[in-house]
Structures are given as C-alpha cells and as structure tokens.
mmCIF file of C-alpha atoms in Angstrom:
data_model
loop_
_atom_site.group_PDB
_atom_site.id
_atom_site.type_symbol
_atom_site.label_atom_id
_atom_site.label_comp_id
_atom_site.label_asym_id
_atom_site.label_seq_id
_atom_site.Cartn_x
_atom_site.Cartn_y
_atom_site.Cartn_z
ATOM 1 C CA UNK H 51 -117.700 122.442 268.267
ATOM 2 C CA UNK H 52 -115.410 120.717 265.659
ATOM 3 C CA UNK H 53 -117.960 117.403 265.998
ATOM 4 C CA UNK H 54 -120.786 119.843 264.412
ATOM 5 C CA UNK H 55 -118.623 120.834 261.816
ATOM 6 C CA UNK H 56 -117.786 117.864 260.831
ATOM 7 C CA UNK H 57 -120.978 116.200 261.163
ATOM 8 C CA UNK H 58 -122.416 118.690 259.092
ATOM 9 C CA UNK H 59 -119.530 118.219 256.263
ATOM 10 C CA UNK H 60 -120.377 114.469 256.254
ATOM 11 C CA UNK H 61 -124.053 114.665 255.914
ATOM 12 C CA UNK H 62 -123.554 117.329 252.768
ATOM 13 C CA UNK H 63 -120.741 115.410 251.187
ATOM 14 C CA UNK H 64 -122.722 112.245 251.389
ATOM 15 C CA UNK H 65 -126.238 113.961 250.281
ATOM 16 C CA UNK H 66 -124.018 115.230 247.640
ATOM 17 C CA UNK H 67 -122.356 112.013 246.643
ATOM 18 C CA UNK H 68 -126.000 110.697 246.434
ATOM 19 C CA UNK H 69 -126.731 113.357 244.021
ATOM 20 C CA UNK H 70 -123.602 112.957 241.933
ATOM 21 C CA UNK H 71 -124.824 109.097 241.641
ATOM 22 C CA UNK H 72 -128.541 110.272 240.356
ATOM 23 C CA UNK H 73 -126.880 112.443 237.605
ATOM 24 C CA UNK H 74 -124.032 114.678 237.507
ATOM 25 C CA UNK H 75 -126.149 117.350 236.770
ATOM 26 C CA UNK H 76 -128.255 117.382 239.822
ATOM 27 C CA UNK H 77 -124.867 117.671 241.781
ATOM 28 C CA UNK H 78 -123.560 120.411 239.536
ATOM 29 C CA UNK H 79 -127.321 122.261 240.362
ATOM 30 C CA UNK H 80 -127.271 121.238 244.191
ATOM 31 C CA UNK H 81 -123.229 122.985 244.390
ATOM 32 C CA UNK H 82 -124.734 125.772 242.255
ATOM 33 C CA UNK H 83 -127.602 126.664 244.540
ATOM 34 C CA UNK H 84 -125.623 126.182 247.322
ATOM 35 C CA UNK H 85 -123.129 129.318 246.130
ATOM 36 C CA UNK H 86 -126.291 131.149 245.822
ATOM 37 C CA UNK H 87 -127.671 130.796 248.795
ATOM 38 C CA UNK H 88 -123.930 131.852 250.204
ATOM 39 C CA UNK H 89 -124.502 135.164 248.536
ATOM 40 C CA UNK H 90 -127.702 135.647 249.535
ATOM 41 C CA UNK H 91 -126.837 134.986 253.372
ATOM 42 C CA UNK H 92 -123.405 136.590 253.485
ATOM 43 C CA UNK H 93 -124.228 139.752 253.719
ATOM 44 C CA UNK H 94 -126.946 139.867 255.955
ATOM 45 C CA UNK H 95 -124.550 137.710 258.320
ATOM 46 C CA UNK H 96 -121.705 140.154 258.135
ATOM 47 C CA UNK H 97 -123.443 143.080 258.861
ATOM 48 C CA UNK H 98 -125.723 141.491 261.446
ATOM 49 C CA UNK H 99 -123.016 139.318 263.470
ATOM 50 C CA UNK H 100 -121.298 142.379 265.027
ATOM 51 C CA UNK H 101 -124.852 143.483 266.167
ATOM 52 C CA UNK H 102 -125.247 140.750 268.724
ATOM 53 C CA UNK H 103 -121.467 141.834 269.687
ATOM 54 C CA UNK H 104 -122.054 145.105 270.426
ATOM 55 C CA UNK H 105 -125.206 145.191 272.357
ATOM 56 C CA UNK H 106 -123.313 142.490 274.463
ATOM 57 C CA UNK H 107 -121.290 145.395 275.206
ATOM 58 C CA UNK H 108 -123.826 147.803 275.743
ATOM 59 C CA UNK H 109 -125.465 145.307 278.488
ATOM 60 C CA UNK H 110 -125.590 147.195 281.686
ATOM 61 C CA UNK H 111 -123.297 145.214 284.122
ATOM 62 C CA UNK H 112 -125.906 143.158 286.492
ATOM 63 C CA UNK H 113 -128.737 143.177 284.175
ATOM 64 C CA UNK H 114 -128.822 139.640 282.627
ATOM 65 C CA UNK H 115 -128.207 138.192 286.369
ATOM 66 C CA UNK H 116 -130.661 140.620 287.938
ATOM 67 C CA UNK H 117 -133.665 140.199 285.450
ATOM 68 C CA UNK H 118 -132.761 136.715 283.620
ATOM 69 C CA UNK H 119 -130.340 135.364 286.383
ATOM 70 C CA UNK H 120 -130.359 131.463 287.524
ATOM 71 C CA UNK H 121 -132.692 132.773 290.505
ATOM 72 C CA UNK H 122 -134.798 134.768 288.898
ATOM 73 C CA UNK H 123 -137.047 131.369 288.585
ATOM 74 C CA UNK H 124 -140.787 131.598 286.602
ATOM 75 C CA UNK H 125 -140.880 135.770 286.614
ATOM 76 C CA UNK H 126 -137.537 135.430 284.429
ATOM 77 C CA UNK H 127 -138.781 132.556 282.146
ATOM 78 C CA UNK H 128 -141.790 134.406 281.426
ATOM 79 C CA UNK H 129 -139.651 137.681 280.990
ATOM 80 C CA UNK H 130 -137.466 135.740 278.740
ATOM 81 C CA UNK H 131 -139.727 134.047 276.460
ATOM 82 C CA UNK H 132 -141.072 137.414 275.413
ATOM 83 C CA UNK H 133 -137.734 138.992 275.081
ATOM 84 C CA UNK H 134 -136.997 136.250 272.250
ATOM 85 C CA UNK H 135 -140.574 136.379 270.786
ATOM 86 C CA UNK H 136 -139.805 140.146 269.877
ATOM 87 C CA UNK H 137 -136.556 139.455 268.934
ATOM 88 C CA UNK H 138 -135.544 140.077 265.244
ATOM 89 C CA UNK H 139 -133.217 138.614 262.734
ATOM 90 C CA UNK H 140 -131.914 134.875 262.341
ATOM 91 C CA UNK H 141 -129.673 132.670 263.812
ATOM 92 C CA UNK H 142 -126.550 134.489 263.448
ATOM 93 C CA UNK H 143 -128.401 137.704 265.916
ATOM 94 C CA UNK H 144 -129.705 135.102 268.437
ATOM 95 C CA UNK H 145 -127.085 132.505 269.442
ATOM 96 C CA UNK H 146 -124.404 135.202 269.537
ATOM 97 C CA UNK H 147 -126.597 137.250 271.658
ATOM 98 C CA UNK H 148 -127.179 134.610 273.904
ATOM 99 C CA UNK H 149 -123.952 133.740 274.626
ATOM 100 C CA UNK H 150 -123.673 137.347 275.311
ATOM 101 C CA UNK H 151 -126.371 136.977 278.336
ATOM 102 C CA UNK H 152 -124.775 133.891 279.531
ATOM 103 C CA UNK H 153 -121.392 135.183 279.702
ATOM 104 C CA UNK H 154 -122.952 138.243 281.450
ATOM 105 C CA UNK H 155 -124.856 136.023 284.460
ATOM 106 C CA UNK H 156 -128.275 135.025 282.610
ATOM 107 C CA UNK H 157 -129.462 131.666 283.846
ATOM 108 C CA UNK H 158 -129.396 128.543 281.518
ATOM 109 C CA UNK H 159 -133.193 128.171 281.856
ATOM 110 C CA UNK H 160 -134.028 131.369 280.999
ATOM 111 C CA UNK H 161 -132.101 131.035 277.897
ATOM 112 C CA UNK H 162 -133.624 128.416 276.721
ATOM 113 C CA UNK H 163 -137.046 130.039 277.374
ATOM 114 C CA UNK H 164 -135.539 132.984 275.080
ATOM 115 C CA UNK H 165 -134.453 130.850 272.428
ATOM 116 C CA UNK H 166 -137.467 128.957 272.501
ATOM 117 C CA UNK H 167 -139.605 131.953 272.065
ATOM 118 C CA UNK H 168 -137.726 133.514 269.411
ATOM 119 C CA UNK H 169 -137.897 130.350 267.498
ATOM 120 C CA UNK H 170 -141.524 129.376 268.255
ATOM 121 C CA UNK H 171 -143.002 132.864 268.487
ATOM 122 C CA UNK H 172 -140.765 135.040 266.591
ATOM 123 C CA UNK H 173 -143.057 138.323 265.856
ATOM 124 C CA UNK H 174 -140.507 139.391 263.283
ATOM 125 C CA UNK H 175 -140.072 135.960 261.019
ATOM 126 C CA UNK H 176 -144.148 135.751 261.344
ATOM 127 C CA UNK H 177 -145.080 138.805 259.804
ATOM 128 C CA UNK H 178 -142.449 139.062 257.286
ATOM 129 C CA UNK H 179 -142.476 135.432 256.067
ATOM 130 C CA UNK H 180 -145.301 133.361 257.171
ATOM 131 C CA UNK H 181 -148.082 136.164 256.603
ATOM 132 C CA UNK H 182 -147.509 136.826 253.040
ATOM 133 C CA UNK H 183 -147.063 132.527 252.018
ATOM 134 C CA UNK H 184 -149.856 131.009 254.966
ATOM 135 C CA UNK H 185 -152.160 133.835 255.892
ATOM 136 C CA UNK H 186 -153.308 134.828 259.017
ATOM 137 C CA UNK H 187 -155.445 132.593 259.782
ATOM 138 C CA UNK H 188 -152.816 129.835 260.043
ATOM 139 C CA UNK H 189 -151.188 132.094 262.457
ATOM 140 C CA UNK H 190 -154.132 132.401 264.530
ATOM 141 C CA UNK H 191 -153.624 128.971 264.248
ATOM 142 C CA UNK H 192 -150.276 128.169 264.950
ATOM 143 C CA UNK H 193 -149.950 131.006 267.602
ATOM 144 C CA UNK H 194 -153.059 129.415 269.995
ATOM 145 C CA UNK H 195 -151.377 125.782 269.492
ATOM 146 C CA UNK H 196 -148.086 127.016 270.945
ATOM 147 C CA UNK H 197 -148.295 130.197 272.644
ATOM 148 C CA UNK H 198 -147.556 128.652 276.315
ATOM 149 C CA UNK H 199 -144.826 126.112 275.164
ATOM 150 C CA UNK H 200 -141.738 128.210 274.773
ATOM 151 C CA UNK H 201 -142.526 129.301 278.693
ATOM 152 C CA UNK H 202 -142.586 125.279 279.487
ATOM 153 C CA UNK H 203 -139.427 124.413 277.992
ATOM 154 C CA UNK H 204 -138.359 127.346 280.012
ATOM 155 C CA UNK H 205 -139.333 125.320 283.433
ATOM 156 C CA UNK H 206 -138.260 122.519 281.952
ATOM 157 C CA UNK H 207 -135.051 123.297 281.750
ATOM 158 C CA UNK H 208 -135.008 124.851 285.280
ATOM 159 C CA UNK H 209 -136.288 121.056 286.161
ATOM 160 C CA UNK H 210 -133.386 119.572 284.050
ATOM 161 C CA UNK H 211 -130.263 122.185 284.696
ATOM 162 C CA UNK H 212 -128.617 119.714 287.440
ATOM 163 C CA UNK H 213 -128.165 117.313 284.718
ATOM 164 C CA UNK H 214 -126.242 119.215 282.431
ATOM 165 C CA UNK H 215 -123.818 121.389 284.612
ATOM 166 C CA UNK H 216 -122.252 122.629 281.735
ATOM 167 C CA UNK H 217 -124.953 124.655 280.549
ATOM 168 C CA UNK H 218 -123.926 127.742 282.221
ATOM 169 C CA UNK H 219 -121.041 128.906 280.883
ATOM 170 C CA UNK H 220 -119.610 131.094 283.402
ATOM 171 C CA UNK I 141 -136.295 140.811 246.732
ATOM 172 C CA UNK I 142 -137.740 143.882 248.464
ATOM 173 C CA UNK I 143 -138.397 142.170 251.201
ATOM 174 C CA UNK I 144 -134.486 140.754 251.580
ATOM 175 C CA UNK I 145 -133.063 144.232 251.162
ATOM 176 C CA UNK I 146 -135.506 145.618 254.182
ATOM 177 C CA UNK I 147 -134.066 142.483 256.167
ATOM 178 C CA UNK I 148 -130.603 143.876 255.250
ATOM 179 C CA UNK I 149 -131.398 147.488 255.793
ATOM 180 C CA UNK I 150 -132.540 147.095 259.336
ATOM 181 C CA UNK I 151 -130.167 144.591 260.390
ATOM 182 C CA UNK I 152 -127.771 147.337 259.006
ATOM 183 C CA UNK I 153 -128.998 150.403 260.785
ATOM 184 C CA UNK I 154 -129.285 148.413 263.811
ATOM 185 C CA UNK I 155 -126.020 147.580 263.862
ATOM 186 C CA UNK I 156 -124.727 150.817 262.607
ATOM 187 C CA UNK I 157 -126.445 152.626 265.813
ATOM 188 C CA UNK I 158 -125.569 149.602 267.997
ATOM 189 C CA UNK I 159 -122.023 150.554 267.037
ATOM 190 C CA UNK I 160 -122.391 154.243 267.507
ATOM 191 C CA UNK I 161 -123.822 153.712 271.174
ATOM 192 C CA UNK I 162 -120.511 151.298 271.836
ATOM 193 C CA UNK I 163 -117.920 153.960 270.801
ATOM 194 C CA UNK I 164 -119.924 156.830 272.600
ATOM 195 C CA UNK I 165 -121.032 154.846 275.634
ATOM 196 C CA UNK I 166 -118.600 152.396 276.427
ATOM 197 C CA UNK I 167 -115.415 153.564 274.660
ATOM 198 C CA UNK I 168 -113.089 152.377 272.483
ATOM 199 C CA UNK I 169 -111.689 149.683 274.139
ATOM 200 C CA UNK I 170 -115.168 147.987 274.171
ATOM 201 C CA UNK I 171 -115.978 148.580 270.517
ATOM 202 C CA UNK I 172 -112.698 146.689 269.413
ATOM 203 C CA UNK I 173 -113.069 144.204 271.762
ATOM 204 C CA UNK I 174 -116.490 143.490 270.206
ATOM 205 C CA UNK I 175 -115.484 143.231 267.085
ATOM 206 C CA UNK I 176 -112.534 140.350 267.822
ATOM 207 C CA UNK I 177 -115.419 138.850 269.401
ATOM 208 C CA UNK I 178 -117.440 139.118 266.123
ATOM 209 C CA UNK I 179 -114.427 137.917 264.139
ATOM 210 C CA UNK I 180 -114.182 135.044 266.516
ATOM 211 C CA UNK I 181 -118.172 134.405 265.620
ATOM 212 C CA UNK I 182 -117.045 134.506 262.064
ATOM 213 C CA UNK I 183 -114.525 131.593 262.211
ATOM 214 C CA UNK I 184 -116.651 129.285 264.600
ATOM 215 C CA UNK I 185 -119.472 129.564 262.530
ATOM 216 C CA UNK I 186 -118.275 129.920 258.648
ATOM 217 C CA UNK I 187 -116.949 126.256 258.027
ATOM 218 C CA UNK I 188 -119.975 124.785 259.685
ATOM 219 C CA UNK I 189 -122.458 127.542 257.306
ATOM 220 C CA UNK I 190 -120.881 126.483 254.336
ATOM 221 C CA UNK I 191 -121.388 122.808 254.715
ATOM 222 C CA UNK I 192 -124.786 123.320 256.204
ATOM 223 C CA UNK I 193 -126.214 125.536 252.830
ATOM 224 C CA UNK I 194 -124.412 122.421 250.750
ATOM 225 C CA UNK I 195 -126.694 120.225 252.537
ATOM 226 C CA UNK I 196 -129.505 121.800 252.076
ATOM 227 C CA UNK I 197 -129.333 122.276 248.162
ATOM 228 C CA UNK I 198 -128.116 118.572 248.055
ATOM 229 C CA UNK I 199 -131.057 117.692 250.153
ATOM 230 C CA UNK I 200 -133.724 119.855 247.826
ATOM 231 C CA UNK I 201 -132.888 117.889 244.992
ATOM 232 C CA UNK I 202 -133.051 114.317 246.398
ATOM 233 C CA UNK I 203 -136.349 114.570 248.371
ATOM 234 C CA UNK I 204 -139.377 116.219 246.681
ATOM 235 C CA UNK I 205 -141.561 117.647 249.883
ATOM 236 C CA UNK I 206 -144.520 116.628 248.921
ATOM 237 C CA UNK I 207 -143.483 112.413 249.200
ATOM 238 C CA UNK I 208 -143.471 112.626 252.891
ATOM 239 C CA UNK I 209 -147.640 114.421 253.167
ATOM 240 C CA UNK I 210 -148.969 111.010 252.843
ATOM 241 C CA UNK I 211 -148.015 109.723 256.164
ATOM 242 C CA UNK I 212 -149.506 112.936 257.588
ATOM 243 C CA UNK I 213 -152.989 113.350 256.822
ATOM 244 C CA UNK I 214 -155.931 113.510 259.195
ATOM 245 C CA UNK I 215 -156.530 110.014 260.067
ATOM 246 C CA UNK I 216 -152.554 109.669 260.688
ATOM 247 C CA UNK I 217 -153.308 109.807 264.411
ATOM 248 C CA UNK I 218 -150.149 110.865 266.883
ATOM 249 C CA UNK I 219 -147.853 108.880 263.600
ATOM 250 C CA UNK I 220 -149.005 111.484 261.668
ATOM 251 C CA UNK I 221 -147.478 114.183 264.144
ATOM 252 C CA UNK I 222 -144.370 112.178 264.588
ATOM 253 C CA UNK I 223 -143.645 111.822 261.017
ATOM 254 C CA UNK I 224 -144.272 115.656 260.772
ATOM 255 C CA UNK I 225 -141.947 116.337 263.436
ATOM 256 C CA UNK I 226 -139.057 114.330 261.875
ATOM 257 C CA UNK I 227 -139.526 115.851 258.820
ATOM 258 C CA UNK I 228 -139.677 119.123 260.096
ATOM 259 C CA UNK I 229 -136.370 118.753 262.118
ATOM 260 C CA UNK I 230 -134.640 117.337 259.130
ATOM 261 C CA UNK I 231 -135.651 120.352 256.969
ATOM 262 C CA UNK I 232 -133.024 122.570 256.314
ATOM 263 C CA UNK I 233 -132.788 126.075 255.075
ATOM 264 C CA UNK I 234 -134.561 129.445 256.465
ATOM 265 C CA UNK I 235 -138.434 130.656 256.856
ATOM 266 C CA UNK I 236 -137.250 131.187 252.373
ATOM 267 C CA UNK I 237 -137.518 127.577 252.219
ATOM 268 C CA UNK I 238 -139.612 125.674 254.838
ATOM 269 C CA UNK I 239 -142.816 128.089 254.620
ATOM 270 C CA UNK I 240 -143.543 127.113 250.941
ATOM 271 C CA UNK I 241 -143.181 123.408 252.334
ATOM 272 C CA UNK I 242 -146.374 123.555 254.472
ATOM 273 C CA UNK I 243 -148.148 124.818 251.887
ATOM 274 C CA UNK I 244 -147.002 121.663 249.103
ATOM 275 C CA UNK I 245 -147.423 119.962 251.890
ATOM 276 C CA UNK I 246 -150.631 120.839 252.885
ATOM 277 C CA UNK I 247 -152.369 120.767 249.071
ATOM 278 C CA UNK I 248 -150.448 117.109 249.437
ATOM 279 C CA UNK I 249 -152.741 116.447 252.118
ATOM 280 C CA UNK I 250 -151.105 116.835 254.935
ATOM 281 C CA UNK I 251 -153.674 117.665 257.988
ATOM 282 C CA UNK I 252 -153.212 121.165 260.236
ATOM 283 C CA UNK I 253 -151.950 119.121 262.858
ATOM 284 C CA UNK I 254 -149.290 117.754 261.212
ATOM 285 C CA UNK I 255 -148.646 121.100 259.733
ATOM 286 C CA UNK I 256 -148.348 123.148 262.804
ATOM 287 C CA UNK I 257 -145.899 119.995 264.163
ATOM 288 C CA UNK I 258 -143.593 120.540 260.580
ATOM 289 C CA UNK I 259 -143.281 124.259 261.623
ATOM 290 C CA UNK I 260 -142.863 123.941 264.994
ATOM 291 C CA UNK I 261 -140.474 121.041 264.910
ATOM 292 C CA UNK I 262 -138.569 123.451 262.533
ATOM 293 C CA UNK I 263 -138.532 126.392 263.814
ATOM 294 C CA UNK I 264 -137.416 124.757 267.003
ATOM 295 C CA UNK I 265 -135.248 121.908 266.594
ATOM 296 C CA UNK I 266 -133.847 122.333 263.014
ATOM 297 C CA UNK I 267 -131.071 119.919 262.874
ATOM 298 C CA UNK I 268 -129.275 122.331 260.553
ATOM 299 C CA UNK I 269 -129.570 125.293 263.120
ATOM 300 C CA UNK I 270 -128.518 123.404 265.902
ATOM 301 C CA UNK I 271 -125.317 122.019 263.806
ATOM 302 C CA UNK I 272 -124.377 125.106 262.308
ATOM 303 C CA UNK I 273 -125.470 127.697 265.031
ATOM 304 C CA UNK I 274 -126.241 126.454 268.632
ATOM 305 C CA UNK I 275 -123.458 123.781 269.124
ATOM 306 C CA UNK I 276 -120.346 126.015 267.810
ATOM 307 C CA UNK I 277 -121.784 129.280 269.855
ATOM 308 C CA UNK I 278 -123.605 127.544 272.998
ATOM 309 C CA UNK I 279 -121.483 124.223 273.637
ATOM 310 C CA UNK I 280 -123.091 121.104 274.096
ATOM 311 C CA UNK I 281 -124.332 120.850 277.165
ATOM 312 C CA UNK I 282 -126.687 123.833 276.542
ATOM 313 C CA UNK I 283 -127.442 122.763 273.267
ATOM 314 C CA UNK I 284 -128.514 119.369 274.909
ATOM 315 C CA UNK I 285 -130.531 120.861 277.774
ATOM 316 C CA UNK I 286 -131.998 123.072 275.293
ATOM 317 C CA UNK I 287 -133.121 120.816 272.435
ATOM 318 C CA UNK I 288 -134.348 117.755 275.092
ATOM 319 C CA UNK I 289 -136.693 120.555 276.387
ATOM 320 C CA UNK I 290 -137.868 121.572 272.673
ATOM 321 C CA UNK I 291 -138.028 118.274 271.614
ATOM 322 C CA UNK I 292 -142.435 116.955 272.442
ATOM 323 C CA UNK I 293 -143.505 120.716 272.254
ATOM 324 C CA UNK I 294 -144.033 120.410 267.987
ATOM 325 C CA UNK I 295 -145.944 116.958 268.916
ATOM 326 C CA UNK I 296 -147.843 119.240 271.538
ATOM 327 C CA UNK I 297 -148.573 121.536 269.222
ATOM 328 C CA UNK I 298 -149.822 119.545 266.756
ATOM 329 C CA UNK I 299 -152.206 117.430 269.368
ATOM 330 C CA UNK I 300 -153.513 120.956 270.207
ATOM 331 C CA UNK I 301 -153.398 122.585 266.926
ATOM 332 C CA UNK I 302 -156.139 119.178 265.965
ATOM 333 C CA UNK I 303 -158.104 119.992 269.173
ATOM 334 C CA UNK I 304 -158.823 123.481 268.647
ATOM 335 C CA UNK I 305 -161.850 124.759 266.591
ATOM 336 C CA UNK I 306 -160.069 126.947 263.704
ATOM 337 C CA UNK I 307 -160.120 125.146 260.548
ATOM 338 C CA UNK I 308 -157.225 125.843 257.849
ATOM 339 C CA UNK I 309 -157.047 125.134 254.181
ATOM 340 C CA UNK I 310 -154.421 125.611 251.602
ATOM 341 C CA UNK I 311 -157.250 127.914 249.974
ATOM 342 C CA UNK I 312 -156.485 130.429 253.013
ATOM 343 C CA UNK I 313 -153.019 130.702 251.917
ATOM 344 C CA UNK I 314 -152.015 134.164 250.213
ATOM 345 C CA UNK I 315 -149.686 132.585 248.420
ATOM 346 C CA UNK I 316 -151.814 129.297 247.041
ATOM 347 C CA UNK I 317 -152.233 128.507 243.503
ATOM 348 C CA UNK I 318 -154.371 125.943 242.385
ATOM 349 C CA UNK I 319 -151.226 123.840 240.954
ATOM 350 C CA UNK I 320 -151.612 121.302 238.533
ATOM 351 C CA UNK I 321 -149.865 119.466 239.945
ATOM 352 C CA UNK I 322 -151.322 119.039 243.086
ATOM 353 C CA UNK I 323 -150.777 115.466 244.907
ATOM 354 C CA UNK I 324 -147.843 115.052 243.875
#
C-alpha cells in the first residue's frame, strides 16, 4: 500500500516541480486548485466512507459466498457485473465495499466483474454526468460498444485467478 | 452546484439509514466496529488522496487536452485507439473533469472511436484510481488481476464503437459551444 502512496507523491511533486520551473505562478494555481478540489471531495468522502462500512455489516452472513462466491462461476459474473452497473457513488463507496464482499467469501472474479461494471457501466455517473456534457446519443453509443465487456473481464479473471493467489483475501 | 449537493444529499441519507439499520439490526457492537473500520479507510486512503488531487491540478496546467486529439482522428487506425487509451488512463480527476475532455477532444478532432477508448480506458483503468483507491483497499494482487483483465477492453471498445452504425458529433453534445477556439 505504502508503494502507491508514494508513487503517487512522486509523480505530483515532480508534475509540480515541472510547473514551478514554467512559472511560479502556475505552481501557486496548480497547489491552489488542488485545496479546492480537497474541499469539494471531503465531504462527500466523509459522509460516504462509513456507508460502504456499514452495509458490510448489514451483509447477511453467507450471501457474498452463496450468490458471488469463487464457485458461483458465469451466473455470479453476470450477477455481479450488474450489481456494480447500478451501483452509486465514487471510488471511496466501491473499493471499500468490495473489500467488504471479499472479506465476507465473494470470489475474486466476481469482483472484478463488479468493479468493472460499476466503472464501465455505472447507471448513476451516466445520467448525472455524461448526459447533461455528451448527450444521449453518445451513450447509446458508448453503452452498445461496451455493454458485454465488464462480464469478460469477469471470465477473465476466473481464467487468470491461479496466477495471482493473493487476490482473495480471506 | 445543484447537482454536487444532490450527490452529497443521497450519499448522506444513505448512509444515515445504512447506519440506522446497523444499530437496530445488528447492534451496537457492529455499528462501532464499522466505524474503526471506516476510520481505518480514512488513514489508508487520505495520504494517497491528497497527493493524487496535487497531481491532477499539476497535471491540468502542464498538458492542454486538446494537444493529444491529433494522434486520434479517424484515419489513426488501432494507433489512434492506443494513443486514446494511454491518454485516457493517464487522466486524472473524476467524471467533473474527464467528461469535458471528450468533448475538447472531440471538436479537436478526435474520432468516436478514439473517444469511446479515452472514456473507457478512464473509467476503467485510471492510473489515479488505481493509486489512490484500489491498491491501498484491494492489495496488489487483486489490483493486478483486476487491471490486466481491464486493460484491451477500452481498445475493444473503441474497435467496436468504429464498427457500429451510430454516428456522433460534438454538435450532439448538450453541453457544446461552438468555441473559438476550436483546434486548438
């Protein structure tokens, strides 16, 4: 986990070092947009981060392995991928809620078919963001180019879970 | 704005009533023990958010988004979709932030192909997601497994996006203006 961080800390104190060299302005705008964005995100993340806690807690004991379990194979993929494509919320609902399912016996595979959908398919990012700035039309669009790929990565990943044991973490 | 403040109404209710169904339901015991694990979110997560929303501002001022549409255009061939993909992994920020893109991107020239491969290849394998979010929560190994199996479906999409009969133009968007300047 620390590698990300770090990574991360590199990359923006390098991008900002290149800044700094272009004009000291541009850095002083780049840290200044930065601390807005912070305020914008904050308090969406607070509020929504304990979400993804509690309805870890309120998963019935059984229920990840039974309907999104390691065995449940192509049925649980498919189930999957539409759980994530009506999920709502960013980043900070769906990875925590995620490693909620793991922890509670949902298969590797089937979490990446989730994750997948929410990110390719995502009902609730498409109608409040891409609707109002691209039109429907480039959903039509976008939805027939990529409506069956969320389920392949899904069996993809069943293909590819030998090769990364760690993937399920329990 | 309105928009934001829904966003942070739901979220809120949702969480409130998530909450509510913890204490009655499960007890008390459960509700604090999800919130250390929330806390525990909050830690992993917060060093890693703040350098990833540096990046991102850094990044908006050093690369205009329209320099890259060249290399994307209709005669750009699978290239086109590659160059479309990197770009769209390397874009930070939210939906805020890379919708707006397609569109200077697309009045840049940029074909729907190529489009459809920026959004996928952002929505999907977002390098700043996957630093901030995925790796601290998931580990690597799922993180791996995860983003080697995202990793040809924006290319995919794109390939399929050119093959299928429903044209798109920048003039489609809601939220086009015909900007001076355009070309960029």
């Amino acid at each position: 986990m620390t590698v990300g961080v770090i990574g991360m800390w590199v990359l923006a104190l390098g991008a900002l070092f290149l800044c700094l060299r272009r004009s000291p302005s541009v850095a002083r705008r780049a840290v200044g947009e930065a601390g807005t964005s912070l305020t914008r995100v904050a308090p969406v993340m607070l509020m929504a981060l304990p979400m993804a806690a509690f309805v870890a807690e309120l998963i019935p004991d059984g229920w990840a392995e039974r309907w999104l379990g390691p065995d449940s194979g192509a049925a649980g993929v498919a189930l999957a991928t539409l759980a994530g494509s009506v999920l709502p919320g960013g980043p900070f609902v769906a990875f925590p809620l995620v490693l909620g399912f793991l922890k509670s016996g949902a298969g590797p595979a089937q979490m990446v078919a989730l994750i997948s959908g929410w990110a390719v398919l995502g009902l609730h990012r498409t109608l409040s963001w891409e609707l109002p700035i691209l039109g429907p039309r480039f959903i039509l669009l976008r939805l027939s180019a990529s409506l069956v790929l969320p389920f392949l990565a899904g069996m993809a990943a069943e293909a590819l879970l030998p090769l990364f044991p760690g993937a399920a973490l329990r | 704005m309105l928009r934001r403040h829904a966003t942070f109404i739901v979220i809120s209710l949702l969480t409130l009533s998530a909450a509510v169904a913890v204490l009655l339901l499960r007890g008390e015991a459960a509700f604090r023990h999800a919130l250390e694990a929330t806390w525990g979110l909050i830690v992993t997560v917060a060093p890693s958010i703040i350098g990833g929303l540096l990046l991102s501002a850094a990044l908006r001022q050093l690369v205009p988004p329209g320099a890259l549409a060249r290399w994307m255009g209709a005669e750009s061939g699978l290239r086109g979709l590659l160059v479309a993909t990197a770009a769209g992994m390397a874009m930070p920020g939210g939906p805020v932030a890379a919708f707006p893109v397609v569109l200077v991107l697309a009045q840049a020239g940029a074909d729907r192909g190529a489009l459809i491969a920026f959004v996928l290849a952002w929505s999907l394998n977002g390098f700043q997601r996957i630093l901030v979010w995925e790796l601290p929560i998931l580990g690597t190994d799922f993180a791996l497994l995860r983003l080697l199996c995202g990793l040809p479906l924006p290319v995919l999409a794109g390939l399929l996006a050119r093959w299928l009969p429903i044209r798109w133009t920048p003039e489609d968007a809601p939220a086009f203006k015909p900007a001076p300047d355009k070309g960029q």
